Each structure stands twice: as structure tokens, then as C-alpha cells.
Amino acid sequence: MNPSDHGFNPAFNMAAIKQVINEAVERVRMPTPMRLRDLIRQIRAARTAAEERAVINKECAYIRSTFREEDSVWRCRNIAKLLYIHMLGYPAHFGQLECLKLIASQRFTDKRIGYLGAMLLLDERQDVHLLITNCLKNDLNSSTQFVVGLALCTLGAIASPEMSRDLASEVERLMKSPNAYIRKKAALCAFRIICKVPELMEIFLPATRSLLSEKNHGVLITGVTLITEMCENSPDTLSHFKKIVPNLVRILKNLILAGYSPEHDVSGVSDPFLQVKILRLLRILGKNDAEASEAMNDILAQVATNTETSKNVGNTILYETVLSIMDIKSESGLRVLAVNILGRFLLNNDKNIRYVALNTLLKTVYIDTSAVQRHRSTILECLKDPDVSIRRRALELSFALVNSNNIRTMMKELLVFLDKADPEFKAQCSSSIVLSAERFSPNKRWHLDTLLKVLVAAGNYVRDDVVSCTIQLVSESTSQQGYIVEQLWHALEQDTMDRQPLTQVATWCIGEYGDLLLYGPSASEDNAIRITEDDVIAVYQRLLWSTQNTIITKQYALLSLTKLSTRFHAGNGKICQIIDTFGSHLHIELQQRGVEFSQLFRKYEHLRPALLERMPPLETARPTGANNPAAVTNGETSEDLDATGDEGNLLIDGRKGFGESEAHDSNALLVLLGGADSVENDVTHQKEPSKPASTDNQDLLDLLGGLDLNSSAPVPVAVQNNNNILHNTNQSSNFLVDGLLNNEPVTKNLPSITAYEKNGLKIVFLLERLPENPNMTVITMSATNETLNPMSEFLFQAAVPKTFQLQMLSPSSTVLAPADQVTQVLRITNPNKTALRMRIRVSYSAGGTTIQDQAEVNNFPPESWQ
Amino acid sequence: MQFMLLFSRQGKLRLQKWYVAHPDKLKKKITRELITTILARKPKMSSFLEWKDLKVVYKRYASLYFCCAIEQKDNELLTLEIIHRYVELLDKYFGSVCELDIIFNFEKAYFILDELLLGGEIQETSKKNVLKAIAAQDLLQEVSYGDTSIEL
């Protein structure tokens, strides 16, 4: 090695000399390992998976041996190879410590690869963090900007809460560095640190504001990102930053008015990345603040009208602008402008732009329905889009737009859609149509026609609730029974194997009102040919003997046929014969019916007419009836942005999906350990902010409260009441997930109530009030299966009186294994603060039978609504 | 942004950058499921999908898919621009980039990404500045010991 080369090294010192000498010695001792590119070539040349494995195993064994021998010359090459192997999915954790050794080296190549390896092989869960914290601290003080840059980048990627606490002051110092390259990275590091540990925000506040007076776009954009995060985290900081609105407006104005700047131009738009970030921060600052909104009205109008829209980048900015206009207290003219932009988006050729338009309209529809209504026909067009997610959005939006004025035209389109829709849509769509029809139907005849069309179009995908709704409606509508029974007959005459629900409704109605079908005045004139009793019997014979029909359908048909025996004028011989054949049916339930009904034709012949009389109109009030317009089923997850805003959505999003598995893990842990220290600390940490809000006499919270206070002691009350424990774990896991995913300010907690407990199904409501929205009560419904059999097709519905608004999110599942839980979130807006009442309906199948039940819930504690 | 994945049309992972802490097993599961989902999508479908509770934005450039998972509040159209910006940077750096460049120089692809994004947020909006930073660091790597035999 040529000593003069050392002159290039910025970190030239004694350690470096030692390293060079050691390496020179080692290089003589050790053979040169395979180069990275040669390894990649070898792996790519492998013909089979087994061959690839062999190459990799051999190389891994070799790399391990070099690690054991502390080969520092080739360490970075070996780690690079290991990172490639890791990407292919092979274990590489044994390289973690070697990465730290690379980071500690003086050579830049080593550091660069070492930090890359640290980011790939470690994440915030690793125990080596203490070691890396020290390395980072050293490098954050380096005189080489790129070494500082690498350290900041790594900290931003893998910072754990402990690392954040240890290194926050270093990052704060770097935010004030004279070097823009370091300043921007430090700002984003601060952003990540605040995400992890919100309490650390304060130390960054003084250095943050000056970031906005920069010319450098990198520093500007990272500064805006940091401020956005701070504002979202704390209402105090939000009001602190209200005064920067004029600065932001000025920056934005300069961006759109300044001439062409090649450095930041993207297809004719000046720095769209920065524009979007500023628009988003303006949205947060202007929300619920008339004065701030006033200050940004002009610039938003300017952006909305002046942005070039031929490319994606222009539309990106328009999209963000629309979101801001909708969220702040903007002028009505501006809102119309925004909705019209979305209307134009719907006609755009680019499917991505149509998609975001529908998404945004869906959030807006509750704020400004009339503006959205104008684009109804375009939205209906989107039901035919080739992209399934566009169709799904369009469907949700269509249902949100249905009202009593447009129900006829909307339903026509939606029924066409239902007919052609993919199976995944049919269940939800049919239930939603039924609900809309109940709310807005112009008359009974139309309502019945619509339900019939749903049964035909959605076939077997119809949910059970539609069957019972339809039967109930027919039963109530005495004047329409003749008409509908005839319609149902025509539907039944066709092959209905793939339409079991339709067959069930039709046989029920024909059984009840068969006399109207055969001998009543014909409802439609064009049908001159009278239906004969033989025709009916032939169809029933087909239904009952076909192997394609389900047992439940056959039960309907058998009862219906028996009923018909008293409606027919001619002989019952044929009917009796068919029923007799069921006396030996393999299915016990059908066999029993067969035997019992046979007796009605023999020994108890005299009882038959009285027993089989027509049912009186069914009077049970439908919980989702027209008098409860706020009712929404599970399937319909229309987002009510008006009431909740972004945070509300986030809160819910944190609870489902991704985090779920972690939540489950921690559930299990909590149950198993019953309060081992580590888990408990987590719970404590997440719970703390809400503690003052909880009242002492609430036993459920007390359990957790106890956990909080003596976090090192085991929990003595852990087995007192199983249900409470279950509930508690569920509750705390929610908070865990919340904390992990979005650092949502913790809500005020109320006790939970048991809403329903019957047949081994227990439904508990966990009540929460959101501090930022006092009118809203968030209910987390959790249904527990306490039987030993699984429950499937679990459907929970709820309805509230008119003065409330109810929004239901999707349930976590529709299947309940024994001891399993399903949760679903309900949001109730209660502007009048009246006593909360709710009617609930549950349906599920267990052991082959469908169970349906309903109940009133009026034991809500006053704190939940006052 | 929660993570970014690059994978080939054959479903081979070419680059993965995680900005959230997940255990390795979960990362692998997410990667596998997303790759399968995205490869099964037809070209006429939009670039966005709702997957679990994430918004996923993806775009195909030649034989490579670029896929980002973003938060609910993030702008999905802007994410497409970020992906495009990354592709432009790779293209400038490698000189009309192809999949093989990224396979054989995956560490460089990571370095470039780390100058564009930090902690999942964009840190530099000027292409020139990103490439300048990369070039300077490449140089620093070469001169750090003046020993070119230490090649990866």
C-alpha cells in the first residue's frame, strides 16, 4: 500500500494506521473470498431450487467461518454477500454483530455497508441496540457529513423508543447544523423520534420553526413534514404553529408563481412534492379554524385553478388541494369548485385518478350531498369499470347517494349491477339494496318488486336477513299478496337451484296465499291461462326431490305443500303421497315433519284446516325499518367523514388488519402471564394518559387501574371474572395497536356493558368518548361465543332512534370459533345528548340452524351520552 | 410510507426497505402475499389496492414492479411520483437502468433510495442533489484507503 494515499483519508489517525497494518498481515494469512458479483452469478446459474440452496449453504458456511476468524479485511464483502442471501429469503441474523463491527471501522466503505446491513438485518426489536446506539452517537459527531448522514439515515430507519430517547439531543443539535445536507436528515430523524416517543417533541420545537425560513427545498420539505407530525400529535403544538400559515402561503405562492426552475420541475410543475406537503399542513392548520381558513382560501383557489392537469403530477396537487378545501372552513364557492374537480377526475382516462376521485367523493358525500349528486350519472358509470376497487368504491358511493327522489332510477342501475356483479359483491349489494328500499321506497308494490328482483339477481349470495325481511313485508302488505304470489310463482317455475333464498320466499308465500294464486282475481291481465293445482304440485315435486335444494329450502317447501292442502279445492291425494315419502327421509328433521304432516291427513284430519290457517300479518318491527333511517348494516361501510374526520378513520384502521396479529399475540401473552412485567409495562405505558379520566367505581377499569399502579406485582384479581378479563385484554390490545400504529391521543374510557347474552352468545359493548368530538360515542362491540360449537355467518345489526346517527364499520370476522371473539366498531353521533337507546339484531348459524334474535339495549351509562 | 418493495415479473424480490418494525416472519409473509396479489392484477386495473389496512401503490417499469405501502392519510398519486422519481434516479445513475443493474448492484440501489427517502418520508426533491451526494460518497469509498482491491 502506498503511504501517500493516506493523505486522502479524512479520518486519518493512529487507529487507521493500526487497521492498515493488521489488514496487511491478515491478507497474507487469509485467502481472498469470492466476490459479490461472482456469488450472484453462481446463484443465478443454479438450475433448481436445491442447487441454489447448495450454493448458498456452502457460502454461508464459509462466511460464518470468516466471522469466527475475525477477518476484518473482507468483512464488508462478506456482509454484502450475506445481504444478498438475506434478500433471497435465507436466514442471515448471524451477520448482525458483524455489521456493528463494520460500522465501528474507520473505512467509509465498511461504514456504508455496515449501516446498510444494520438497516436490513436489525430492526427496533433487536437487543443489539445498546451497541448500535453507541456507534451512532460516535458517528453523529463525525466531521465527515456523509458519515453523519449514514448515521441519521439508520437512526431514522430503525430507531426504537430507547434509542430515540438516548439520541434525541444529538439530533436536535444537528437540526441546527450549518450544513443543509445534515439539517434535512436531522429534521426527518426528529420526525421519526416523535413518532416513536411523542413526549420528546418539546426539545425539537425551538429548532423546528427556523427550518421554514430556508431556501433549500430539502430542508423545507423535511421541516414541513416534521411540523405536520407535531401538529397531529398535540393540540397545543397545533395552535402554536397557527402563526406559520402566512409563511406557508407565501412559500406555496412562490412555488406556483416563480418561473421555470429546472432543479425542481416535474413536467411543468414546480416541486410537487413540496406543494403537496404544504397543502397537507395547511389542511391540518385550517381545520375548525375560521381565521386560518380565511388566510388560505385565496391560495387554495389559485392552486385549484392554475394547476396544469394533463399529467398525473398536476392531478396529484389538485387532489391534495381538494382534500384541503373539504377539510377546512372554506368558502362555499371553493367547495363547489373542489367537487367539480372531482367530477372532472371521474371522466379522466387514467384509472388511478378515477379511483382517488371516488374515494374522495365518498368522504365528501356526507358534507355536501347535493354537490356530489350532480355527478351521479358519472358515478353510476363507474359501476362498469374493469377495476374491481373502482367498482367497490362506486357502489358504496351510489348507496350513499340514494334518496327518496332518485330511488327508482338508482335502483334500476344498481339492480343491473347486482345481476352482473362478481359473487364478492352480491351479498353486500343485495343487503344494501334492501336497506335503501326500506328507507326510501315510494310504495309497497315497488318495494316488493325490488325485493323480488334482488332475490332473483343475487341468487344464493343473498343473506338470510333478506329472506326474512321479504317474508315480513309480504305478510304485512295484505293488498299486494295476490300480486306478489303470482310474481313469485313465475319465478319459481323456472329452475331455481341457484336461488335457494328465492325458493324459500316463494314457497312460503305460495303456502300462505296459494288460494289467491289459483282462485283469486288475477293481478295481471295478460296472464289469461289459469294455473292449475297439478302445475303447482309438479313444481313442488321437483323442488322436494331435487338433490340440489338445501334441507332448509325443503323444510320451507314441505310445510308450504302441507298448507296448500287446505288452500286447494280439488283432492289432496297427490299432496299426501308426496308428504308420505318423507316419512322415510334420511334427514331426521325432514323425516319428522313428513311423519307428523302425514298424520294430519289421517288420524287428525279434522284438525288440519284449523292448524294450517293463514298466518296473521307478522308484526315484529324490523329494527332497520323506515322509522329508523340511521340504521346501517354491517356490509355498508360508508365513511362518515363529516362526523369523524381523518383521525376517526385512523383510529379504526389501527384496530383491524395488519396490527391484528400482534394484538393477538399480546392478548395471548396477557392471558397467559396474567401480568408479567414486560407486557404490563406496555399496557401501563399506553394507558397512562387516560387514567385521570376514568372514574374509580368502574370495576372494569379498576382492573386495569390496578395494573397501572403496581406494575411489578402479579395481578391478584386476574381470575375473578373470566369475561372481564377477556374484555380487558381486548381493550388493552386495542390500545397497544393504536399506540403502535398511529399514536392517537387516547380517548376517555367508560365502563363496558353487556348488551346481549343468550344461547351462549355474549355481546359486550366497550364505550369510548373521543375528547375531540364530544358528540360522538365509539362503541366497540365484541361478541364472544361461549358454546362449544362454532358459529358462522355471524351478522350484527343495530338501529338507533332518529335523533342519532349511527355508523358501523366492518366486523373483524363473520365466524366465531368456540371461545372466539368478533369485534365491530360502531360510532354514534348524538348531537342532542339524549339518552342512548339501541335495538340490536343478531343472526348466526350454529350446528346447521340459523338463529336470529333481537334485543333492546337501554342500559347505557349516562356518562356515555351526557 | 411503511415499506417499499421491488420485485420482478417472476415474483423475485429485488429490494426491500422497511420503515416499520416487523418480525422477519411477518415481513416475509407480507412480501409473499403482496407479490402474489399484485402479479395477479390485470393491466387495466388501477395502481392502488387496499390490502389489509394499508393502501398499496405499485407501478411496473419494464420487468420490475415498484410497490409502496402508505398510510391512509398519504396521497397515493404523489406516491406514484415518488416511485417515478426513484426510477429516474436509478436511470441517471446506472445509465438506462435494467433489472440486472439492480441485481448486481443492489447496495447502490439502496444507497440511492436512502438519499431520496429517510424514515419513509421524502428528504430531497432535487435530482441533482441526490446524485451529487451519491457520487461524493462513491468517491469517498474509493479514496478511503486508496486500495481498489477491496471491491465488493
CSV table of N, CA and C in Angstrom, one decimal, chain A residues 216-338:
chain,number,residue,atom,x,y,z
A,216,ASN,N,-33.4,26.1,0.7
A,216,ASN,CA,-33.2,24.8,0.3
A,216,ASN,C,-34.5,23.9,0.4
A,217,HIS,N,-34.9,23.3,-0.7
A,217,HIS,CA,-36.2,22.6,-0.7
A,217,HIS,C,-36.1,21.4,0.2
A,218,GLY,N,-34.9,20.7,0.2
A,218,GLY,CA,-34.8,19.6,1.1
A,218,GLY,C,-35.1,19.9,2.5
A,219,VAL,N,-34.5,21.0,3.0
A,219,VAL,CA,-34.8,21.4,4.4
A,219,VAL,C,-36.2,21.8,4.6
A,220,LEU,N,-36.8,22.5,3.5
A,220,LEU,CA,-38.2,23.0,3.6
A,220,LEU,C,-39.1,21.8,3.8
A,221,ILE,N,-39.0,20.8,2.9
A,221,ILE,CA,-39.9,19.7,2.9
A,221,ILE,C,-39.8,18.9,4.1
A,222,THR,N,-38.6,18.7,4.6
A,222,THR,CA,-38.5,17.9,5.8
A,222,THR,C,-39.0,18.7,7.0
A,223,GLY,N,-38.8,20.0,7.0
A,223,GLY,CA,-39.4,20.9,8.1
A,223,GLY,C,-40.9,20.8,8.1
A,224,VAL,N,-41.5,20.9,6.9
A,224,VAL,CA,-42.9,20.8,6.8
A,224,VAL,C,-43.4,19.4,7.4
A,225,THR,N,-42.7,18.4,7.0
A,225,THR,CA,-43.1,17.0,7.4
A,225,THR,C,-43.0,17.0,9.0
A,226,LEU,N,-42.0,17.5,9.5
A,226,LEU,CA,-41.8,17.5,11.0
A,226,LEU,C,-42.9,18.3,11.7
A,227,ILE,N,-43.2,19.5,11.1
A,227,ILE,CA,-44.3,20.3,11.8
A,227,ILE,C,-45.6,19.6,11.7
A,228,THR,N,-45.9,19.0,10.5
A,228,THR,CA,-47.1,18.2,10.4
A,228,THR,C,-47.3,17.2,11.4
A,229,GLU,N,-46.2,16.4,11.6
A,229,GLU,CA,-46.3,15.4,12.6
A,229,GLU,C,-46.6,16.0,14.0
A,230,MET,N,-45.9,17.0,14.3
A,230,MET,CA,-46.0,17.7,15.6
A,230,MET,C,-47.5,18.2,15.8
A,231,CYS,N,-48.0,18.8,14.8
A,231,CYS,CA,-49.4,19.3,14.9
A,231,CYS,C,-50.4,18.2,15.1
A,232,GLU,N,-50.2,17.1,14.4
A,232,GLU,CA,-51.1,16.0,14.5
A,232,GLU,C,-51.0,15.3,15.9
A,233,ASN,N,-49.9,15.5,16.5
A,233,ASN,CA,-49.6,14.8,17.8
A,233,ASN,C,-50.2,15.6,19.0
A,234,SER,N,-50.2,16.9,18.9
A,234,SER,CA,-50.6,17.6,20.1
A,234,SER,C,-51.4,18.9,19.7
A,235,PRO,N,-52.6,19.1,20.3
A,235,PRO,CA,-53.4,20.3,20.0
A,235,PRO,C,-52.6,21.6,20.4
A,236,ASP,N,-51.8,21.5,21.5
A,236,ASP,CA,-51.1,22.7,21.9
A,236,ASP,C,-50.1,23.1,20.8
A,237,THR,N,-49.4,22.2,20.3
A,237,THR,CA,-48.4,22.5,19.2
A,237,THR,C,-49.2,23.0,18.0
A,238,LEU,N,-50.3,22.4,17.8
A,238,LEU,CA,-51.1,22.8,16.6
A,238,LEU,C,-51.4,24.3,16.7
A,239,SER,N,-51.9,24.8,17.9
A,239,SER,CA,-52.2,26.2,18.0
A,239,SER,C,-50.9,27.0,18.0
A,240,HIS,N,-49.8,26.4,18.5
A,240,HIS,CA,-48.5,27.2,18.4
A,240,HIS,C,-48.2,27.5,17.0
A,241,PHE,N,-48.4,26.5,16.1
A,241,PHE,CA,-48.0,26.7,14.7
A,241,PHE,C,-49.0,27.4,13.8
A,242,LYS,N,-50.1,27.8,14.4
A,242,LYS,CA,-51.1,28.6,13.6
A,242,LYS,C,-50.5,29.8,12.9
A,243,LYS,N,-49.5,30.4,13.6
A,243,LYS,CA,-49.0,31.6,13.1
A,243,LYS,C,-48.1,31.4,11.9
A,244,ILE,N,-47.8,30.2,11.5
A,244,ILE,CA,-46.9,30.0,10.3
A,244,ILE,C,-47.8,29.9,9.1
A,245,VAL,N,-49.1,30.0,9.2
A,245,VAL,CA,-50.0,29.9,8.0
A,245,VAL,C,-49.5,30.9,6.9
A,246,PRO,N,-49.3,32.2,7.3
A,246,PRO,CA,-48.8,33.2,6.2
A,246,PRO,C,-47.5,32.7,5.6
A,247,ASN,N,-46.6,32.2,6.3
A,247,ASN,CA,-45.3,31.7,5.8
A,247,ASN,C,-45.6,30.6,4.7
A,248,LEU,N,-46.4,29.7,5.1
A,248,LEU,CA,-46.7,28.5,4.2
A,248,LEU,C,-47.4,29.0,3.0
A,249,VAL,N,-48.3,30.0,3.1
A,249,VAL,CA,-49.0,30.5,2.0
A,249,VAL,C,-48.0,31.2,1.0
A,250,ARG,N,-47.0,31.9,1.6
A,250,ARG,CA,-46.0,32.6,0.8
A,250,ARG,C,-45.1,31.6,0.1
A,251,ILE,N,-44.7,30.5,0.8
A,251,ILE,CA,-43.9,29.5,0.1
A,251,ILE,C,-44.6,28.9,-1.1
A,252,LEU,N,-45.9,28.6,-0.8
A,252,LEU,CA,-46.7,28.0,-1.9
A,252,LEU,C,-46.9,28.9,-3.1
A,253,LYS,N,-47.1,30.2,-2.7
A,253,LYS,CA,-47.3,31.2,-3.8
A,253,LYS,C,-46.0,31.3,-4.6
A,254,ASN,N,-44.9,31.4,-3.9
A,254,ASN,CA,-43.6,31.5,-4.7
A,254,ASN,C,-43.5,30.3,-5.6
A,255,LEU,N,-43.9,29.1,-5.1
A,255,LEU,CA,-43.7,27.9,-5.9
A,255,LEU,C,-44.5,28.0,-7.2
A,256,ILE,N,-45.8,28.4,-7.1
A,256,ILE,CA,-46.6,28.4,-8.3
A,256,ILE,C,-46.4,29.6,-9.2
A,257,LEU,N,-45.9,30.7,-8.6
A,257,LEU,CA,-45.7,31.9,-9.4
A,257,LEU,C,-44.3,32.0,-10.0
A,258,ALA,N,-43.4,31.4,-9.3
A,258,ALA,CA,-42.0,31.5,-9.8
A,258,ALA,C,-41.8,30.9,-11.2
A,259,GLY,N,-40.9,31.4,-11.9
A,259,GLY,CA,-40.7,30.8,-13.3
A,259,GLY,C,-40.1,29.4,-13.2
A,260,TYR,N,-39.8,28.9,-14.4
A,260,TYR,CA,-39.3,27.6,-14.5
A,260,TYR,C,-38.0,27.4,-13.7
A,261,SER,N,-37.9,26.4,-12.9
A,261,SER,CA,-36.7,26.1,-12.2
A,261,SER,C,-36.4,24.7,-12.5
A,262,PRO,N,-35.3,24.4,-13.3
A,262,PRO,CA,-35.1,23.1,-13.8
A,262,PRO,C,-34.8,22.1,-12.7
A,263,GLU,N,-34.3,22.6,-11.5
A,263,GLU,CA,-33.9,21.6,-10.5
A,263,GLU,C,-35.1,21.0,-9.8
A,264,HIS,N,-36.2,21.7,-9.8
A,264,HIS,CA,-37.4,21.2,-9.0
A,264,HIS,C,-38.6,21.0,-9.9
A,265,ASP,N,-38.4,21.1,-11.2
A,265,ASP,CA,-39.5,20.9,-12.1
A,265,ASP,C,-39.9,19.5,-12.4
A,266,VAL,N,-41.2,19.2,-12.3
A,266,VAL,CA,-41.7,17.9,-12.8
A,266,VAL,C,-42.8,18.1,-13.8
A,267,SER,N,-42.5,17.8,-15.0
A,267,SER,CA,-43.5,18.0,-16.1
A,267,SER,C,-44.2,19.4,-16.0
A,268,GLY,N,-43.4,20.4,-15.8
A,268,GLY,CA,-44.0,21.7,-15.8
A,268,GLY,C,-44.6,22.2,-14.5
A,269,VAL,N,-44.5,21.4,-13.5
A,269,VAL,CA,-45.0,21.8,-12.2
A,269,VAL,C,-43.8,21.9,-11.3
A,270,SER,N,-43.8,23.0,-10.5
A,270,SER,CA,-42.7,23.3,-9.6
A,270,SER,C,-42.8,22.5,-8.3
A,271,ASP,N,-41.8,21.7,-8.1
A,271,ASP,CA,-41.7,20.8,-6.9
A,271,ASP,C,-43.1,20.4,-6.3
A,272,PRO,N,-43.7,19.4,-7.0
A,272,PRO,CA,-45.0,18.9,-6.5
A,272,PRO,C,-44.9,18.3,-5.1
A,273,PHE,N,-43.7,17.7,-4.8
A,273,PHE,CA,-43.6,17.0,-3.5
A,273,PHE,C,-43.8,18.0,-2.4
A,274,LEU,N,-43.1,19.2,-2.6
A,274,LEU,CA,-43.2,20.2,-1.5
A,274,LEU,C,-44.6,20.8,-1.5
A,275,GLN,N,-45.2,21.0,-2.7
A,275,GLN,CA,-46.5,21.6,-2.7
A,275,GLN,C,-47.5,20.7,-2.0
A,276,VAL,N,-47.4,19.4,-2.2
A,276,VAL,CA,-48.4,18.5,-1.5
A,276,VAL,C,-48.2,18.6,0.0
A,277,LYS,N,-47.0,18.6,0.4
A,277,LYS,CA,-46.7,18.6,1.9
A,277,LYS,C,-47.3,19.9,2.5
A,278,ILE,N,-47.1,21.0,1.8
A,278,ILE,CA,-47.6,22.3,2.4
A,278,ILE,C,-49.1,22.3,2.4
A,279,LEU,N,-49.7,21.8,1.3
A,279,LEU,CA,-51.2,21.7,1.3
A,279,LEU,C,-51.7,20.9,2.4
A,280,ARG,N,-51.0,19.8,2.7
A,280,ARG,CA,-51.5,19.0,3.8
A,280,ARG,C,-51.4,19.6,5.1
A,281,LEU,N,-50.3,20.3,5.3
A,281,LEU,CA,-50.1,21.0,6.6
A,281,LEU,C,-51.1,22.1,6.7
A,282,LEU,N,-51.4,22.8,5.6
A,282,LEU,CA,-52.4,23.9,5.7
A,282,LEU,C,-53.8,23.3,6.1
A,283,ARG,N,-54.1,22.1,5.6
A,283,ARG,CA,-55.3,21.5,5.9
A,283,ARG,C,-55.4,21.2,7.4
A,284,ILE,N,-54.4,20.8,8.0
A,284,ILE,CA,-54.4,20.5,9.4
A,284,ILE,C,-54.5,21.8,10.2
A,285,LEU,N,-53.8,22.8,9.8
A,285,LEU,CA,-53.9,24.1,10.5
A,285,LEU,C,-55.2,24.8,10.3
A,286,GLY,N,-55.9,24.6,9.2
A,286,GLY,CA,-57.1,25.3,8.9
A,286,GLY,C,-58.4,24.6,9.4
A,287,LYS,N,-58.2,23.4,9.8
A,287,LYS,CA,-59.4,22.6,10.2
A,287,LYS,C,-60.0,23.2,11.5
A,288,ASN,N,-61.3,23.4,11.4
A,288,ASN,CA,-62.1,24.0,12.5
A,288,ASN,C,-61.5,25.4,13.0
A,289,ASP,N,-60.9,26.1,12.1
A,289,ASP,CA,-60.4,27.4,12.4
A,289,ASP,C,-60.7,28.4,11.3
A,290,ALA,N,-61.7,29.2,11.6
A,290,ALA,CA,-62.2,30.1,10.5
A,290,ALA,C,-61.1,31.1,10.1
A,291,GLU,N,-60.4,31.6,11.1
A,291,GLU,CA,-59.4,32.6,10.7
A,291,GLU,C,-58.3,32.1,9.8
A,292,ALA,N,-57.7,30.9,10.2
A,292,ALA,CA,-56.7,30.3,9.4
A,292,ALA,C,-57.2,29.9,8.1
A,293,SER,N,-58.5,29.4,8.0
A,293,SER,CA,-59.0,29.0,6.8
A,293,SER,C,-59.2,30.2,5.8
A,294,GLU,N,-59.6,31.3,6.4
A,294,GLU,CA,-59.7,32.6,5.6
A,294,GLU,C,-58.4,32.9,5.0
A,295,ALA,N,-57.3,32.8,5.7
A,295,ALA,CA,-56.0,33.1,5.2
A,295,ALA,C,-55.5,32.3,4.1
A,296,MET,N,-56.1,31.1,4.0
A,296,MET,CA,-55.6,30.2,2.9
A,296,MET,C,-56.6,30.0,1.8
A,297,ASN,N,-57.8,30.6,1.9
A,297,ASN,CA,-58.8,30.5,0.8
A,297,ASN,C,-58.2,30.8,-0.6
A,298,ASP,N,-57.6,32.0,-0.6
A,298,ASP,CA,-57.1,32.5,-1.9
A,298,ASP,C,-56.1,31.6,-2.6
A,299,ILE,N,-55.1,31.2,-1.8
A,299,ILE,CA,-54.1,30.4,-2.4
A,299,ILE,C,-54.6,29.1,-2.8
A,300,LEU,N,-55.6,28.5,-2.1
A,300,LEU,CA,-56.2,27.2,-2.5
A,300,LEU,C,-56.9,27.4,-3.8
A,301,ALA,N,-57.6,28.5,-3.9
A,301,ALA,CA,-58.4,28.8,-5.2
A,301,ALA,C,-57.4,28.9,-6.3
A,302,GLN,N,-56.3,29.6,-6.0
A,302,GLN,CA,-55.2,29.8,-7.1
A,302,GLN,C,-54.6,28.5,-7.5
A,303,VAL,N,-54.3,27.6,-6.5
A,303,VAL,CA,-53.7,26.3,-6.9
A,303,VAL,C,-54.8,25.5,-7.7
A,304,ALA,N,-56.0,25.6,-7.2
A,304,ALA,CA,-57.1,24.7,-7.9
A,304,ALA,C,-57.3,25.2,-9.3
A,305,THR,N,-57.2,26.5,-9.6
A,305,THR,CA,-57.5,26.9,-11.0
A,305,THR,C,-56.2,26.9,-11.9
A,306,ASN,N,-55.1,27.1,-11.3
A,306,ASN,CA,-53.9,27.3,-12.1
A,306,ASN,C,-53.1,26.1,-12.4
A,307,THR,N,-53.4,24.9,-11.8
A,307,THR,CA,-52.5,23.8,-11.9
A,307,THR,C,-52.8,23.1,-13.2
A,308,GLU,N,-51.7,22.8,-13.9
A,308,GLU,CA,-51.8,22.1,-15.2
A,308,GLU,C,-52.3,20.6,-15.0
A,309,THR,N,-53.3,20.2,-15.7
A,309,THR,CA,-53.9,18.9,-15.3
A,309,THR,C,-53.7,17.8,-16.4
A,310,SER,N,-52.8,18.0,-17.3
A,310,SER,CA,-52.7,17.0,-18.3
A,310,SER,C,-51.9,15.8,-17.8
A,311,LYS,N,-51.1,15.9,-16.7
A,311,LYS,CA,-50.3,14.9,-16.3
A,311,LYS,C,-50.7,14.5,-14.8
A,312,ASN,N,-50.2,13.3,-14.4
A,312,ASN,CA,-50.5,12.8,-13.1
A,312,ASN,C,-50.1,13.8,-12.0
A,313,VAL,N,-48.9,14.4,-12.3
A,313,VAL,CA,-48.4,15.3,-11.2
A,313,VAL,C,-49.3,16.5,-10.9
A,314,GLY,N,-49.9,17.1,-12.0
A,314,GLY,CA,-50.8,18.1,-11.7
A,314,GLY,C,-52.0,17.7,-10.9
A,315,ASN,N,-52.5,16.5,-11.3
A,315,ASN,CA,-53.7,16.0,-10.6
A,315,ASN,C,-53.4,15.6,-9.2
A,316,THR,N,-52.1,15.2,-8.9
A,316,THR,CA,-51.7,14.9,-7.6
A,316,THR,C,-51.9,16.2,-6.7
A,317,ILE,N,-51.5,17.3,-7.2
A,317,ILE,CA,-51.7,18.5,-6.4
A,317,ILE,C,-53.1,18.9,-6.3
A,318,LEU,N,-53.9,18.8,-7.4
A,318,LEU,CA,-55.3,19.1,-7.3
A,318,LEU,C,-56.0,18.2,-6.3
A,319,TYR,N,-55.7,17.0,-6.3
A,319,TYR,CA,-56.3,16.0,-5.3
A,319,TYR,C,-56.0,16.5,-3.9
A,320,GLU,N,-54.8,16.8,-3.6
A,320,GLU,CA,-54.4,17.3,-2.3
A,320,GLU,C,-55.2,18.6,-2.0
A,321,THR,N,-55.3,19.5,-3.0
A,321,THR,CA,-56.0,20.7,-2.8
A,321,THR,C,-57.5,20.5,-2.4
A,322,VAL,N,-58.1,19.6,-3.2
A,322,VAL,CA,-59.5,19.3,-2.9
A,322,VAL,C,-59.7,18.8,-1.5
A,323,LEU,N,-58.8,17.9,-1.0
A,323,LEU,CA,-58.9,17.4,0.3
A,323,LEU,C,-58.8,18.5,1.3
A,324,SER,N,-57.9,19.5,1.1
A,324,SER,CA,-57.7,20.6,2.0
A,324,SER,C,-59.0,21.5,2.0
A,325,ILE,N,-59.5,21.8,0.8
A,325,ILE,CA,-60.7,22.6,0.7
A,325,ILE,C,-61.8,22.0,1.5
A,326,MET,N,-62.0,20.7,1.4
A,326,MET,CA,-63.1,20.0,2.0
A,326,MET,C,-62.9,20.0,3.6
A,327,ASP,N,-61.7,20.0,4.0
A,327,ASP,CA,-61.4,19.8,5.4
A,327,ASP,C,-61.4,21.1,6.2
A,328,ILE,N,-61.1,22.2,5.6
A,328,ILE,CA,-61.0,23.5,6.3
A,328,ILE,C,-62.4,24.1,6.2
A,329,LYS,N,-62.5,25.3,6.9
A,329,LYS,CA,-63.8,26.0,6.8
A,329,LYS,C,-63.7,26.9,5.6
A,330,SER,N,-63.8,26.3,4.4
A,330,SER,CA,-63.6,27.1,3.2
A,330,SER,C,-64.9,27.7,2.7
A,331,GLU,N,-64.8,28.7,1.8
A,331,GLU,CA,-66.0,29.3,1.2
A,331,GLU,C,-66.8,28.3,0.4
A,332,SER,N,-68.1,28.6,0.3
A,332,SER,CA,-68.9,27.6,-0.4
A,332,SER,C,-68.5,27.5,-1.9
A,333,GLY,N,-68.2,28.6,-2.5
A,333,GLY,CA,-67.8,28.6,-3.9
A,333,GLY,C,-66.6,27.7,-4.1
A,334,LEU,N,-65.7,27.7,-3.2
A,334,LEU,CA,-64.5,26.9,-3.3
A,334,LEU,C,-64.8,25.4,-3.2
A,335,ARG,N,-65.8,25.1,-2.3
A,335,ARG,CA,-66.2,23.7,-2.2
A,335,ARG,C,-66.8,23.2,-3.5
A,336,VAL,N,-67.6,24.1,-4.1
A,336,VAL,CA,-68.2,23.7,-5.4
A,336,VAL,C,-67.1,23.4,-6.4
A,337,LEU,N,-66.1,24.3,-6.4
A,337,LEU,CA,-65.0,24.2,-7.3
A,337,LEU,C,-64.3,22.8,-7.1
A,338,ALA,N,-64.1,22.5,-5.8
A,338,ALA,CA,-63.5,21.2,-5.4
A,338,ALA,C,-64.3,20.0,-5.9
